[in-house]
Structure formats: structure tokens, C-alpha cells
Coordinates of C-alpha atoms and ligand atoms in Angstrom, one line a residue:
X1300 CA 4.4 0.4 5.0
X1301 CA 4.6 1.3 8.7
X1302 CA 2.3 -0.5 11.2
X1303 CA -1.0 1.4 11.4
X1304 CA -2.1 3.8 14.2
X1305 CA -5.0 1.6 15.3
X1306 CA -2.8 -1.5 15.8
X1307 CA -0.1 0.4 17.8
X1308 CA -1.9 3.3 19.5
X1309 CA -1.4 1.8 23.0
X1310 CA 2.3 1.8 22.5
X1311 CA 4.8 4.6 22.1
X1312 CA 6.9 3.9 19.1
X1313 CA 10.5 5.1 19.3
X1314 CA 12.2 6.1 16.0
X1315 CA 15.9 6.6 16.4
X1316 CA 17.2 9.2 13.9
X1317 CA 20.1 7.7 12.0
X1318 CA 21.5 11.2 11.4
X1319 CA 23.1 11.0 14.8
X1320 CA 24.6 7.6 14.2
X1321 CA 28.3 6.9 13.4
X1322 CA 28.5 6.8 9.6
X1323 CA 31.9 5.1 9.7
X1324 CA 30.1 2.1 11.2
X1325 CA 26.5 2.3 10.0
X1326 CA 25.7 -1.4 10.2
X1327 CA 27.1 -1.6 13.7
X1328 CA 25.1 1.5 14.8
X1329 CA 21.9 -0.2 13.4
X1330 CA 22.7 -3.5 15.1
X1331 CA 22.8 -1.6 18.5
X1332 CA 19.2 -0.4 18.1
X1333 CA 17.7 -3.3 16.1
X1334 CA 16.1 -5.1 19.0
X1335 CA 14.9 -2.1 21.0
X1336 CA 13.7 0.4 18.3
X1337 CA 10.4 0.3 16.5
X1338 CA 11.2 2.3 13.4
X1339 CA 14.4 3.9 11.9
X1340 CA 14.0 7.6 11.1
X1341 CA 16.0 8.7 8.1
X1342 CA 16.6 12.5 7.7
X1343 CA 17.2 13.5 4.1
X1344 CA 18.4 17.1 3.7
X1345 CA 19.3 19.0 0.4
X1346 CA 20.9 22.2 1.6
X1347 CA 18.0 24.2 0.1
X1348 CA 14.9 23.5 2.0
X1349 CA 17.1 23.3 5.2
X1350 CA 20.5 24.9 5.7
X1351 CA 22.3 21.5 5.9
X1352 CA 22.9 18.4 3.7
X1353 CA 22.8 14.9 4.8
X1354 CA 22.4 11.9 2.4
X1355 CA 20.1 10.4 -0.1
X1356 CA 18.9 7.1 -1.6
X1357 CA 22.2 5.1 -1.2
X1358 CA 22.0 5.4 2.6
X1359 CA 18.3 4.4 2.5
X1360 CA 19.1 1.2 0.5
X1361 CA 22.1 0.5 2.7
X1362 CA 19.8 0.6 5.8
X1363 CA 17.3 -1.6 4.1
X1364 CA 20.0 -4.2 3.6
X1365 CA 21.2 -4.1 7.2
X1366 CA 18.0 -3.8 9.1
X1367 CA 14.6 -5.4 9.3
X1368 CA 13.0 -2.3 11.0
X1369 CA 10.7 -0.1 8.9
X1370 CA 12.4 2.9 7.4
X1371 CA 10.7 6.2 7.9
X1372 CA 12.1 8.7 5.4
X1373 CA 11.7 12.4 6.3
X1374 CA 12.3 14.5 3.2
X1375 CA 13.6 17.9 4.1
X1376 CA 14.1 18.8 0.5
X1377 CA 12.7 21.1 -2.2
X1378 CA 10.4 19.6 -4.8
X1379 CA 10.0 16.3 -2.8
X1380 CA 7.5 15.0 -5.4
X1381 CA 10.4 14.5 -7.8
X1382 CA 12.1 12.0 -5.5
X1383 CA 9.2 9.9 -4.2
X1384 CA 9.7 7.0 -6.5
X1385 CA 13.4 6.9 -6.0
X1386 CA 13.1 6.7 -2.2
X1387 CA 10.3 4.1 -2.5
X1388 CA 12.6 2.0 -4.7
X1389 CA 15.5 2.5 -2.3
X1390 CA 13.4 0.8 0.4
X1391 CA 11.4 3.5 2.3
X1392 CA 8.4 2.2 4.2
X1393 CA 7.0 5.7 4.9
X1394 CA 7.8 8.9 3.1
X1395 CA 7.1 12.2 4.9
X1396 CA 7.0 15.4 2.9
X1397 CA 6.9 19.0 4.3
X1398 CA 3.7 21.0 3.6
X1399 CA 6.0 24.1 3.2
X1400 CA 8.0 22.5 0.5
X1401 CA 5.2 21.0 -1.6
X1402 CA 2.9 23.1 -3.8
X1403 CA 0.7 20.1 -4.9
X1404 CA 0.6 18.5 -1.5
X1405 CA -2.4 16.2 -2.0
X1406 CA -0.8 14.9 -5.3
X1407 CA 2.5 14.2 -3.5
X1408 CA 0.7 12.3 -0.7
X1409 CA -1.2 10.2 -3.2
X1410 CA 2.0 9.5 -5.1
X1411 CA 3.6 8.2 -1.9
X1412 CA 0.6 5.8 -1.4
X1413 CA 0.7 4.7 -5.0
X1414 CA 4.4 3.9 -4.6
X1415 CA 3.4 1.5 -1.8
X1416 CA 4.6 3.6 1.1
X1417 CA 2.9 5.1 4.1
X1418 CA 2.2 8.8 3.4
X1419 CA 3.1 11.4 5.9
X1420 CA 3.0 15.2 6.1
X1421 CA 5.3 17.4 8.2
X1422 CA 5.0 20.9 9.6
X1423 CA 7.7 23.2 10.9
X1424 CA 7.3 24.8 14.3
X1425 CA 6.1 28.1 12.9
X1426 CA 3.5 26.7 10.4
X1427 CA -0.1 26.6 11.6
X1428 CA -2.0 23.3 11.7
X1429 CA -4.5 24.7 9.2
X1430 CA -1.8 24.2 6.5
X1431 CA -2.5 20.5 6.5
X1432 CA -6.2 20.3 7.4
X1433 CA -7.4 19.6 3.9
X1434 CA -5.0 16.7 3.3
X1435 CA -5.6 14.8 6.5
X1436 CA -7.9 12.3 4.7
X1437 CA -4.9 11.3 2.6
X1438 CA -2.3 10.7 5.3
X1439 CA -1.5 8.0 7.8
X1440 CA 1.1 10.1 9.7
X1441 CA 1.5 13.7 10.7
X1442 CA 4.9 14.9 11.8
X1443 CA 5.1 18.0 13.9
X1444 CA 8.7 19.4 14.2
X1445 CA 9.6 20.5 17.7
X1446 CA 12.8 22.2 16.4
X1447 CA 13.4 24.0 13.1
X1448 CA 14.7 21.2 10.8
X1449 CA 18.2 21.0 9.6
X1450 CA 20.3 19.7 12.5
X1451 CA 20.3 17.0 15.2
X1452 CA 21.0 17.9 18.8
X1453 CA 18.9 21.1 19.0
X1454 CA 16.8 22.2 21.9
X1455 CA 13.1 21.4 22.0
X1456 CA 11.1 24.6 21.4
X1457 CA 9.0 25.3 24.5
X1458 CA 5.2 25.6 23.8
X1459 CA 5.1 22.9 21.1
X1460 CA 3.1 20.6 23.5
X1461 CA 0.0 22.8 23.1
X1462 CA 0.3 22.4 19.3
X1463 CA 0.6 18.6 19.7
X1464 CA -2.5 18.5 21.8
X1465 CA -4.5 20.5 19.3
X1466 CA -3.3 18.3 16.5
X1467 CA -4.3 15.1 18.3
X1468 CA -7.8 16.5 18.9
X1469 CA -8.1 17.2 15.2
X1470 CA -6.7 13.8 14.2
X1471 CA -9.2 12.1 16.5
X1472 CA -12.0 13.6 14.5
X1473 CA -10.8 12.2 11.3
X1474 CA -12.3 9.0 9.9
X1475 CA -8.9 7.5 9.0
X1476 CA -6.5 6.6 11.9
X1477 CA -3.3 8.9 11.9
X1478 CA 0.0 8.6 13.7
X1479 CA 1.2 11.7 15.4
X1480 CA 5.0 11.8 15.2
X1481 CA 7.2 14.5 16.8
X1482 CA 10.8 15.2 16.0
X1483 CA 13.5 17.4 17.5
X1484 CA 15.1 17.8 20.9
X1485 CA 13.2 14.9 22.5
X1486 CA 14.7 13.3 25.6
X1487 CA 13.8 11.4 28.7
X1488 CA 12.9 14.8 30.4
X1489 CA 10.3 16.1 28.0
X1490 CA 8.8 13.0 26.4
X1491 CA 6.1 12.3 29.0
X1492 CA 4.2 15.6 28.5
X1493 CA 4.2 15.2 24.8
X1494 CA 3.0 11.6 24.8
X1495 CA 0.2 12.7 27.3
X1496 CA -0.6 15.4 24.7
X1497 CA -1.2 12.8 22.1
X1498 CA 2.1 12.0 20.3
X1499 CA 2.6 8.3 19.7
X1500 CA 5.8 8.2 17.6
X1501 CA 8.9 9.8 19.0
X1502 CA 11.9 10.6 16.9
X1503 CA 15.2 10.8 18.9
X1504 CA 18.6 11.2 17.5
X1505 CA 21.1 12.5 20.0
X1506 CA 19.2 11.0 22.9
X1507 CA 19.7 7.6 21.4
X1508 CA 23.1 7.6 19.6
X1509 CA 24.7 10.1 22.1
X1510 CA 24.1 7.5 24.8
X1511 CA 26.9 4.9 25.5
X1512 CA 24.2 2.2 25.2
X1513 CA 21.7 3.2 22.5
X1514 CA 19.3 0.2 23.2
X1515 CA 19.2 1.2 26.9
X1516 CA 18.5 4.8 25.8
X1517 CA 15.5 3.6 23.8
X1518 CA 14.2 1.5 26.8
X1519 CA 14.6 4.6 29.0
X1520 CA 12.6 6.8 26.6
X1521 CA 9.8 4.2 26.7
X1522 CA 9.8 4.1 30.5
X1523 CA 9.8 7.9 30.6
X1524 CA 6.9 8.1 28.2
X1525 CA 4.5 6.3 30.5
Ligands
DX5_30 C1 16.0 17.6 12.4 C2 15.8 16.2 12.1 C3 15.6 15.3 13.3 C4 16.9 15.2 14.1 C5 16.5 14.8 15.5 O1 16.1 18.4 11.3 O2 14.6 16.1 11.3 O3 15.1 14.1 12.9 O4 17.8 14.2 13.5 O5 17.7 14.9 16.3 P1 17.6 15.2 17.9 O6 16.8 14.1 18.5 O7 19.0 15.1 18.3 O8 17.0 16.5 18.0
ZN31 ZN1 13.6 14.1 11.1

């Protein structure tokens, strides 16, 4: 499980995306961020739901063996329900499924909770917030994509800040506390406005692992978020 929104809402949680790390030296890449990061974000892609492939359970279990940080598994795959138990067993702390990829969304979210993980639901930039309104009572995390998923290193889509603000207003009306995570193109130059709009979990791939000192990049993102 991830730490809850209520316990952490006065902090900005930085979630480096392992997709941008050096896979020839995964344990060393993790060691560089272990002290500075809050959560490790793990992007799973199947070449169907998104036009790219990344990795699956073996990398999640390798990360679980070389890090004490919570593992946040972002499933960019078709039929994510079929894979929930496998990722939970591999060591996921949270599992985030896309509303666009899941026909029985509420069932999937309940399966994630039953597997002992934090349930999260994700939306692509072009999908309206109304797509997840009915499942908000069943989630602990909402992920709003700020790029079209599939690749690290893309540019933040302008205008997403308004969507983030509207989402936070809706989440604040829910009885259950819910993290608002954002993902894609986030850097020191655009993080502040998005945190002010209500995001409290920031995924950053290239901004962290593209920096000569990834821990310093995380500290810089935290400073910029204030
Ligand atoms: C995009 C992934 C992101 C990506 C972020 O499909 O979901 O998590 O790794 O990378 P940056 O921060 O480089 O945009
Ligand atoms: Zn992601």
C-alpha cells in the first residue's frame, strides 16, 4: 500500500519513473534516488494499449528486491484486470489502471484492493473527468496523464492545469481521501502551477534520470513545487 492522502497531503510526493533509468544498471539507478524519492513509478506498456512496449512483472520484482520505496505500477495495457494478481505478487504497492482500457472498471479497482494494493485509476489527456466519477468511492489515487501515454521525454500538454484543478475540486468533495497524481512532461519549470492546482504526486522520468545527479533533481523538483 502507498501512504494515504491524509497523512501526506502537506507534502509533494516525487515519483521517479523507472522507464527513464539505465536498465544496464537498474540497482545503481535505484540507489541514486533511494534517499530522495518518495515512491518509484513503474510504467508497464504492452504495445497494444499504447504504441510502445516496456517491461512486466520481472522488473517489478527486481525493483522490490533492490528498493525499500513503495512501487507504484502504472498499467498501460489492454485487459489490465487479467494481470492484477501477477503484479501484486511481484511486489506492487499500488496498481493504476486506465479507465479507457477497462470495461469493468469498478471490478478492477476492487480486485486491486482485494489483492492488498492501493487502487488507482488513470485518464488520458483527451478523456473527460466524468469517465471516472462513478468509481471515485473505490479509489485512493487518480492519475491524470499530462502527455499521451507511451513514451518518456514528451512535452507537457498545455491546458492540463485546468483539468487538474477541476479534478481536485471534485476529489475534495469525496468522503474518501484521494491522491491526485500527474504524469508526463513534468519539470522544474511547470511543477509549481500544477501543485497549486491540486496535484500532490508528481511523476518525473527524464527530469530525474536525465539529470547528472538524480537525487539533486528530485530535491530541485520539491523546491520548485513550493
Ligand atoms: C508515459 C509514462 C510516464 C513517463 C514519464 O507514458 O506513463 O510515466 O515515463 O516520463 P517523463 O517525465 O520523461 O515525461
Ligand atoms: Zn506513468
